[in-house]
JSON list of C-alpha atoms in Angstrom, two decimals:
[
{"chain": "A", "resi": 1, "resn": "MET", "atom": "CA", "xyz": [0.00, 0.00, 0.00]},
{"chain": "A", "resi": 2, "resn": "ASN", "atom": "CA", "xyz": [1.49, 3.36, -0.98]},
{"chain": "A", "resi": 3, "resn": "ASP", "atom": "CA", "xyz": [1.72, 6.27, 1.44]},
{"chain": "A", "resi": 4, "resn": "GLN", "atom": "CA", "xyz": [-0.94, 8.40, -0.27]},
{"chain": "A", "resi": 5, "resn": "PHE", "atom": "CA", "xyz": [-3.47, 5.56, -0.22]},
{"chain": "A", "resi": 6, "resn": "ALA", "atom": "CA", "xyz": [-2.78, 4.99, 3.49]},
{"chain": "A", "resi": 7, "resn": "ILE", "atom": "CA", "xyz": [-3.32, 8.71, 4.15]},
{"chain": "A", "resi": 8, "resn": "ASP", "atom": "CA", "xyz": [-6.53, 8.65, 2.07]},
{"chain": "A", "resi": 9, "resn": "LEU", "atom": "CA", "xyz": [-7.87, 5.71, 4.08]},
{"chain": "A", "resi": 10, "resn": "ALA", "atom": "CA", "xyz": [-7.04, 7.33, 7.42]},
{"chain": "A", "resi": 11, "resn": "PHE", "atom": "CA", "xyz": [-8.79, 10.59, 6.55]},
{"chain": "A", "resi": 12, "resn": "MET", "atom": "CA", "xyz": [-11.76, 8.82, 4.98]},
{"chain": "A", "resi": 13, "resn": "ARG", "atom": "CA", "xyz": [-12.22, 6.91, 8.24]},
{"chain": "A", "resi": 14, "resn": "ILE", "atom": "CA", "xyz": [-12.42, 10.24, 10.06]},
{"chain": "A", "resi": 15, "resn": "ALA", "atom": "CA", "xyz": [-14.99, 11.42, 7.50]},
{"chain": "A", "resi": 16, "resn": "LEU", "atom": "CA", "xyz": [-16.99, 8.23, 8.14]},
{"chain": "A", "resi": 17, "resn": "GLU", "atom": "CA", "xyz": [-17.01, 9.01, 11.86]},
{"chain": "A", "resi": 18, "resn": "GLN", "atom": "CA", "xyz": [-18.36, 12.48, 11.04]},
{"chain": "A", "resi": 19, "resn": "ALA", "atom": "CA", "xyz": [-21.07, 10.82, 8.91]},
{"chain": "A", "resi": 20, "resn": "ARG", "atom": "CA", "xyz": [-22.00, 8.58, 11.86]},
{"chain": "A", "resi": 21, "resn": "GLN", "atom": "CA", "xyz": [-22.40, 11.66, 14.02]},
{"chain": "A", "resi": 22, "resn": "ALA", "atom": "CA", "xyz": [-24.65, 13.24, 11.39]},
{"chain": "A", "resi": 23, "resn": "ALA", "atom": "CA", "xyz": [-26.82, 10.10, 11.31]},
{"chain": "A", "resi": 24, "resn": "GLU", "atom": "CA", "xyz": [-27.10, 10.07, 15.11]},
{"chain": "A", "resi": 25, "resn": "ALA", "atom": "CA", "xyz": [-28.33, 13.68, 14.92]},
{"chain": "A", "resi": 26, "resn": "GLY", "atom": "CA", "xyz": [-30.96, 12.73, 12.32]},
{"chain": "A", "resi": 27, "resn": "GLU", "atom": "CA", "xyz": [-29.06, 14.32, 9.42]},
{"chain": "A", "resi": 28, "resn": "VAL", "atom": "CA", "xyz": [-28.22, 12.56, 6.18]},
{"chain": "A", "resi": 29, "resn": "PRO", "atom": "CA", "xyz": [-24.98, 10.73, 7.06]},
{"chain": "A", "resi": 30, "resn": "VAL", "atom": "CA", "xyz": [-22.32, 12.63, 5.15]},
{"chain": "A", "resi": 31, "resn": "GLY", "atom": "CA", "xyz": [-18.97, 13.54, 6.64]},
{"chain": "A", "resi": 32, "resn": "ALA", "atom": "CA", "xyz": [-16.09, 15.59, 5.29]},
{"chain": "A", "resi": 33, "resn": "VAL", "atom": "CA", "xyz": [-12.47, 16.17, 6.23]},
{"chain": "A", "resi": 34, "resn": "LEU", "atom": "CA", "xyz": [-10.08, 18.72, 4.77]},
{"chain": "A", "resi": 35, "resn": "ALA", "atom": "CA", "xyz": [-6.35, 18.10, 5.04]},
{"chain": "A", "resi": 36, "resn": "ARG", "atom": "CA", "xyz": [-3.09, 19.54, 3.83]},
{"chain": "A", "resi": 37, "resn": "GLY", "atom": "CA", "xyz": [-0.75, 16.60, 3.43]},
{"chain": "A", "resi": 38, "resn": "GLU", "atom": "CA", "xyz": [-1.02, 14.66, 6.68]},
{"chain": "A", "resi": 39, "resn": "ILE", "atom": "CA", "xyz": [-2.34, 17.65, 8.65]},
{"chain": "A", "resi": 40, "resn": "LEU", "atom": "CA", "xyz": [-6.04, 17.73, 9.48]},
{"chain": "A", "resi": 41, "resn": "LEU", "atom": "CA", "xyz": [-7.43, 21.22, 8.94]},
{"chain": "A", "resi": 42, "resn": "ALA", "atom": "CA", "xyz": [-11.14, 20.57, 9.49]},
{"chain": "A", "resi": 43, "resn": "ALA", "atom": "CA", "xyz": [-13.75, 17.87, 9.96]},
{"chain": "A", "resi": 44, "resn": "ALA", "atom": "CA", "xyz": [-17.50, 18.30, 9.68]},
{"chain": "A", "resi": 45, "resn": "ALA", "atom": "CA", "xyz": [-20.79, 16.45, 9.58]},
{"chain": "A", "resi": 46, "resn": "ASN", "atom": "CA", "xyz": [-23.89, 17.33, 7.59]},
{"chain": "A", "resi": 47, "resn": "ARG", "atom": "CA", "xyz": [-26.03, 19.89, 9.49]},
{"chain": "A", "resi": 48, "resn": "PRO", "atom": "CA", "xyz": [-28.65, 21.46, 7.22]},
{"chain": "A", "resi": 49, "resn": "ILE", "atom": "CA", "xyz": [-31.55, 20.44, 9.48]},
{"chain": "A", "resi": 50, "resn": "ALA", "atom": "CA", "xyz": [-29.94, 21.46, 12.77]},
{"chain": "A", "resi": 51, "resn": "ALA", "atom": "CA", "xyz": [-28.62, 24.72, 11.33]},
{"chain": "A", "resi": 52, "resn": "SER", "atom": "CA", "xyz": [-31.78, 25.49, 9.33]},
{"chain": "A", "resi": 53, "resn": "ASP", "atom": "CA", "xyz": [-29.35, 26.14, 6.52]},
{"chain": "A", "resi": 54, "resn": "PRO", "atom": "CA", "xyz": [-29.60, 24.42, 3.13]},
{"chain": "A", "resi": 55, "resn": "THR", "atom": "CA", "xyz": [-25.90, 25.15, 2.54]},
{"chain": "A", "resi": 56, "resn": "ALA", "atom": "CA", "xyz": [-24.73, 23.38, 5.72]},
{"chain": "A", "resi": 57, "resn": "HIS", "atom": "CA", "xyz": [-23.43, 20.34, 3.86]},
{"chain": "A", "resi": 58, "resn": "ALA", "atom": "CA", "xyz": [-20.42, 18.64, 5.44]},
{"chain": "A", "resi": 59, "resn": "GLU", "atom": "CA", "xyz": [-18.16, 19.80, 2.61]},
{"chain": "A", "resi": 60, "resn": "ILE", "atom": "CA", "xyz": [-19.14, 23.46, 2.98]},
{"chain": "A", "resi": 61, "resn": "LEU", "atom": "CA", "xyz": [-18.72, 23.37, 6.76]},
{"chain": "A", "resi": 62, "resn": "ALA", "atom": "CA", "xyz": [-15.26, 21.77, 6.47]},
{"chain": "A", "resi": 63, "resn": "ILE", "atom": "CA", "xyz": [-14.20, 24.34, 3.88]},
{"chain": "A", "resi": 64, "resn": "ARG", "atom": "CA", "xyz": [-15.44, 27.20, 6.08]},
{"chain": "A", "resi": 65, "resn": "GLU", "atom": "CA", "xyz": [-13.61, 25.85, 9.13]},
{"chain": "A", "resi": 66, "resn": "ALA", "atom": "CA", "xyz": [-10.34, 25.31, 7.24]},
{"chain": "A", "resi": 67, "resn": "ALA", "atom": "CA", "xyz": [-10.51, 28.76, 5.65]},
{"chain": "A", "resi": 68, "resn": "GLU", "atom": "CA", "xyz": [-11.05, 30.36, 9.05]},
{"chain": "A", "resi": 69, "resn": "LYS", "atom": "CA", "xyz": [-8.25, 28.31, 10.60]},
{"chain": "A", "resi": 70, "resn": "THR", "atom": "CA", "xyz": [-5.76, 29.20, 7.85]},
{"chain": "A", "resi": 71, "resn": "GLY", "atom": "CA", "xyz": [-6.94, 32.79, 7.49]},
{"chain": "A", "resi": 72, "resn": "ASN", "atom": "CA", "xyz": [-7.38, 32.35, 3.75]},
{"chain": "A", "resi": 73, "resn": "TYR", "atom": "CA", "xyz": [-10.39, 31.64, 1.55]},
{"chain": "A", "resi": 74, "resn": "ARG", "atom": "CA", "xyz": [-8.06, 29.82, -0.85]},
{"chain": "A", "resi": 75, "resn": "LEU", "atom": "CA", "xyz": [-7.01, 26.35, 0.24]},
{"chain": "A", "resi": 76, "resn": "PRO", "atom": "CA", "xyz": [-4.33, 25.25, -2.25]},
{"chain": "A", "resi": 77, "resn": "GLU", "atom": "CA", "xyz": [-2.46, 21.97, -1.81]},
{"chain": "A", "resi": 78, "resn": "THR", "atom": "CA", "xyz": [-5.37, 20.50, 0.18]},
{"chain": "A", "resi": 79, "resn": "THR", "atom": "CA", "xyz": [-7.47, 17.39, -0.16]},
{"chain": "A", "resi": 80, "resn": "LEU", "atom": "CA", "xyz": [-11.15, 17.18, 0.69]},
{"chain": "A", "resi": 81, "resn": "TYR", "atom": "CA", "xyz": [-12.35, 13.74, 1.82]},
{"chain": "A", "resi": 82, "resn": "VAL", "atom": "CA", "xyz": [-16.09, 13.20, 1.74]},
{"chain": "A", "resi": 83, "resn": "THR", "atom": "CA", "xyz": [-18.19, 10.09, 2.21]},
{"chain": "A", "resi": 84, "resn": "LEU", "atom": "CA", "xyz": [-20.60, 10.92, -0.63]},
{"chain": "A", "resi": 85, "resn": "GLU", "atom": "CA", "xyz": [-19.87, 12.38, -4.05]},
{"chain": "A", "resi": 86, "resn": "PRO", "atom": "CA", "xyz": [-20.46, 16.15, -3.75]},
{"chain": "A", "resi": 87, "resn": "CYS", "atom": "CA", "xyz": [-23.42, 18.00, -5.23]},
{"chain": "A", "resi": 88, "resn": "ILE", "atom": "CA", "xyz": [-23.21, 20.96, -7.61]},
{"chain": "A", "resi": 89, "resn": "MET", "atom": "CA", "xyz": [-23.16, 23.52, -4.76]},
{"chain": "A", "resi": 90, "resn": "CYS", "atom": "CA", "xyz": [-20.32, 21.75, -2.98]},
{"chain": "A", "resi": 91, "resn": "MET", "atom": "CA", "xyz": [-18.32, 21.30, -6.20]},
{"chain": "A", "resi": 92, "resn": "GLY", "atom": "CA", "xyz": [-18.61, 25.05, -6.76]},
{"chain": "A", "resi": 93, "resn": "ALA", "atom": "CA", "xyz": [-17.24, 25.74, -3.28]},
{"chain": "A", "resi": 94, "resn": "ILE", "atom": "CA", "xyz": [-14.43, 23.20, -3.79]},
{"chain": "A", "resi": 95, "resn": "LEU", "atom": "CA", "xyz": [-13.37, 24.94, -6.98]},
{"chain": "A", "resi": 96, "resn": "HIS", "atom": "CA", "xyz": [-13.63, 28.47, -5.55]},
{"chain": "A", "resi": 97, "resn": "ALA", "atom": "CA", "xyz": [-11.48, 27.39, -2.60]},
{"chain": "A", "resi": 98, "resn": "ARG", "atom": "CA", "xyz": [-8.89, 26.03, -5.05]},
{"chain": "A", "resi": 99, "resn": "ILE", "atom": "CA", "xyz": [-8.79, 22.65, -3.33]},
{"chain": "A", "resi": 100, "resn": "GLN", "atom": "CA", "xyz": [-6.33, 20.43, -5.18]},
{"chain": "A", "resi": 101, "resn": "ARG", "atom": "CA", "xyz": [-7.83, 16.97, -4.66]},
{"chain": "A", "resi": 102, "resn": "LEU", "atom": "CA", "xyz": [-11.23, 15.48, -3.95]},
{"chain": "A", "resi": 103, "resn": "VAL", "atom": "CA", "xyz": [-11.48, 11.98, -2.52]},
{"chain": "A", "resi": 104, "resn": "PHE", "atom": "CA", "xyz": [-14.96, 10.56, -2.03]},
{"chain": "A", "resi": 105, "resn": "GLY", "atom": "CA", "xyz": [-16.51, 7.27, -1.02]},
{"chain": "A", "resi": 106, "resn": "ALA", "atom": "CA", "xyz": [-19.96, 6.56, -2.46]},
{"chain": "A", "resi": 107, "resn": "LEU", "atom": "CA", "xyz": [-21.23, 7.66, -5.84]},
{"chain": "A", "resi": 108, "resn": "ASP", "atom": "CA", "xyz": [-24.40, 9.76, -5.92]},
{"chain": "A", "resi": 109, "resn": "PRO", "atom": "CA", "xyz": [-26.19, 8.81, -9.17]},
{"chain": "A", "resi": 110, "resn": "LYS", "atom": "CA", "xyz": [-28.96, 11.38, -8.62]},
{"chain": "A", "resi": 111, "resn": "THR", "atom": "CA", "xyz": [-27.04, 14.56, -7.80]},
{"chain": "A", "resi": 112, "resn": "GLY", "atom": "CA", "xyz": [-23.33, 13.69, -7.92]},
{"chain": "A", "resi": 113, "resn": "ALA", "atom": "CA", "xyz": [-21.42, 16.50, -9.59]},
{"chain": "A", "resi": 114, "resn": "ALA", "atom": "CA", "xyz": [-17.90, 15.06, -9.68]},
{"chain": "A", "resi": 115, "resn": "GLN", "atom": "CA", "xyz": [-18.46, 11.90, -11.68]},
{"chain": "A", "resi": 116, "resn": "SER", "atom": "CA", "xyz": [-21.98, 10.46, -11.68]},
{"chain": "A", "resi": 117, "resn": "ARG", "atom": "CA", "xyz": [-24.31, 13.14, -13.04]},
{"chain": "A", "resi": 118, "resn": "TYR", "atom": "CA", "xyz": [-21.83, 15.92, -13.84]},
{"chain": "A", "resi": 119, "resn": "THR", "atom": "CA", "xyz": [-18.04, 16.12, -14.18]},
{"chain": "A", "resi": 120, "resn": "ILE", "atom": "CA", "xyz": [-17.43, 19.56, -12.70]},
{"chain": "A", "resi": 121, "resn": "GLY", "atom": "CA", "xyz": [-13.74, 20.26, -12.18]},
{"chain": "A", "resi": 122, "resn": "ILE", "atom": "CA", "xyz": [-12.47, 17.69, -14.64]},
{"chain": "A", "resi": 123, "resn": "ASP", "atom": "CA", "xyz": [-14.44, 18.62, -17.75]},
{"chain": "A", "resi": 124, "resn": "GLY", "atom": "CA", "xyz": [-12.00, 21.34, -18.84]},
{"chain": "A", "resi": 125, "resn": "LEU", "atom": "CA", "xyz": [-14.70, 24.02, -18.81]},
{"chain": "A", "resi": 126, "resn": "LEU", "atom": "CA", "xyz": [-13.32, 25.95, -15.82]},
{"chain": "A", "resi": 127, "resn": "ASN", "atom": "CA", "xyz": [-9.99, 27.54, -15.01]},
{"chain": "A", "resi": 128, "resn": "HIS", "atom": "CA", "xyz": [-9.32, 25.33, -11.96]},
{"chain": "A", "resi": 129, "resn": "HIS", "atom": "CA", "xyz": [-8.62, 21.66, -12.51]},
{"chain": "A", "resi": 130, "resn": "LEU", "atom": "CA", "xyz": [-9.36, 19.22, -9.72]},
{"chain": "A", "resi": 131, "resn": "GLU", "atom": "CA", "xyz": [-7.85, 15.80, -9.10]},
{"chain": "A", "resi": 132, "resn": "ILE", "atom": "CA", "xyz": [-10.63, 13.35, -8.20]},
{"chain": "A", "resi": 133, "resn": "ALA", "atom": "CA", "xyz": [-10.47, 9.86, -6.71]},
{"chain": "A", "resi": 134, "resn": "GLY", "atom": "CA", "xyz": [-13.74, 8.09, -6.03]},
{"chain": "A", "resi": 135, "resn": "GLY", "atom": "CA", "xyz": [-14.63, 4.82, -4.38]},
{"chain": "A", "resi": 136, "resn": "ILE", "atom": "CA", "xyz": [-12.42, 5.05, -1.28]},
{"chain": "A", "resi": 137, "resn": "LEU", "atom": "CA", "xyz": [-14.18, 2.92, 1.39]},
{"chain": "A", "resi": 138, "resn": "GLU", "atom": "CA", "xyz": [-17.17, 2.94, -0.96]},
{"chain": "A", "resi": 139, "resn": "GLY", "atom": "CA", "xyz": [-18.82, -0.08, 0.64]},
{"chain": "A", "resi": 140, "resn": "GLU", "atom": "CA", "xyz": [-18.85, 1.44, 4.12]},
{"chain": "A", "resi": 141, "resn": "CYS", "atom": "CA", "xyz": [-19.96, 4.83, 2.87]},
{"chain": "A", "resi": 142, "resn": "SER", "atom": "CA", "xyz": [-22.77, 3.36, 0.74]},
{"chain": "A", "resi": 143, "resn": "ARG", "atom": "CA", "xyz": [-23.92, 1.02, 3.47]},
{"chain": "A", "resi": 144, "resn": "MET", "atom": "CA", "xyz": [-24.22, 3.86, 5.97]},
{"chain": "A", "resi": 145, "resn": "LEU", "atom": "CA", "xyz": [-26.43, 5.85, 3.60]},
{"chain": "A", "resi": 146, "resn": "LYS", "atom": "CA", "xyz": [-28.57, 2.84, 2.64]},
{"chain": "A", "resi": 147, "resn": "ASP", "atom": "CA", "xyz": [-29.07, 1.85, 6.28]},
{"chain": "A", "resi": 148, "resn": "PHE", "atom": "CA", "xyz": [-30.01, 5.40, 7.24]},
{"chain": "A", "resi": 149, "resn": "PHE", "atom": "CA", "xyz": [-32.67, 5.72, 4.55]},
{"chain": "A", "resi": 150, "resn": "LYS", "atom": "CA", "xyz": [-33.96, 2.18, 5.13]},
{"chain": "A", "resi": 151, "resn": "GLU", "atom": "CA", "xyz": [-34.45, 2.98, 8.82]},
{"chain": "A", "resi": 152, "resn": "ARG", "atom": "CA", "xyz": [-36.25, 6.21, 7.97]},
{"chain": "A", "resi": 153, "resn": "ARG", "atom": "CA", "xyz": [-38.60, 4.39, 5.59]},
{"chain": "A", "resi": 154, "resn": "GLU", "atom": "CA", "xyz": [-39.31, 1.71, 8.19]},
{"chain": "A", "resi": 155, "resn": "CYS", "atom": "CA", "xyz": [-40.08, 4.36, 10.84]},
{"chain": "A", "resi": 156, "resn": "LYS", "atom": "CA", "xyz": [-42.54, 6.05, 8.48]},
{"chain": "A", "resi": 157, "resn": "ILE", "atom": "CA", "xyz": [-44.26, 2.74, 7.72]},
{"chain": "A", "resi": 158, "resn": "GLU", "atom": "CA", "xyz": [-44.53, 1.86, 11.43]},
{"chain": "A", "resi": 159, "resn": "GLY", "atom": "CA", "xyz": [-45.83, 5.34, 12.19]},
{"chain": "A", "resi": 160, "resn": "SER", "atom": "CA", "xyz": [-48.57, 5.02, 9.59]},
{"chain": "A", "resi": 161, "resn": "ARG", "atom": "CA", "xyz": [-49.83, 1.74, 11.17]},
{"chain": "A", "resi": 162, "resn": "ARG", "atom": "CA", "xyz": [-50.65, 3.36, 14.48]}
]
């Protein structure tokens, strides 16, 4: 196993822990971590419901935290690790922050903007090019999302029987 892959796995495991925290709070289980090399700059869990903020995706919150910590809205030479392929909004923020690499776990065939539905950042249409690696701990990331939504559906069905 090469060093970069070992680093990617370690940070993705932290992102998975953030996703677990989101699920425990009743949020869609997505977690994000922003790092520069082996240095953790920020970690965040999805919070749109708790924050009453549609932009409070894990990616956005991690970017905000890292920008505040570094004192710069540009985050060059960083990698964003996220458990689910980012949406269009998050891809826009990733590009504006000049993040170098995106590493994600599960594909999002409905709204994924890095690979599944759109190829923002690698399609050559913008001035910032992004390195993207998908599928890191994909099974764990996908399973967490599937279990979360299965449980929500089952709760709704049980609630309708009463």
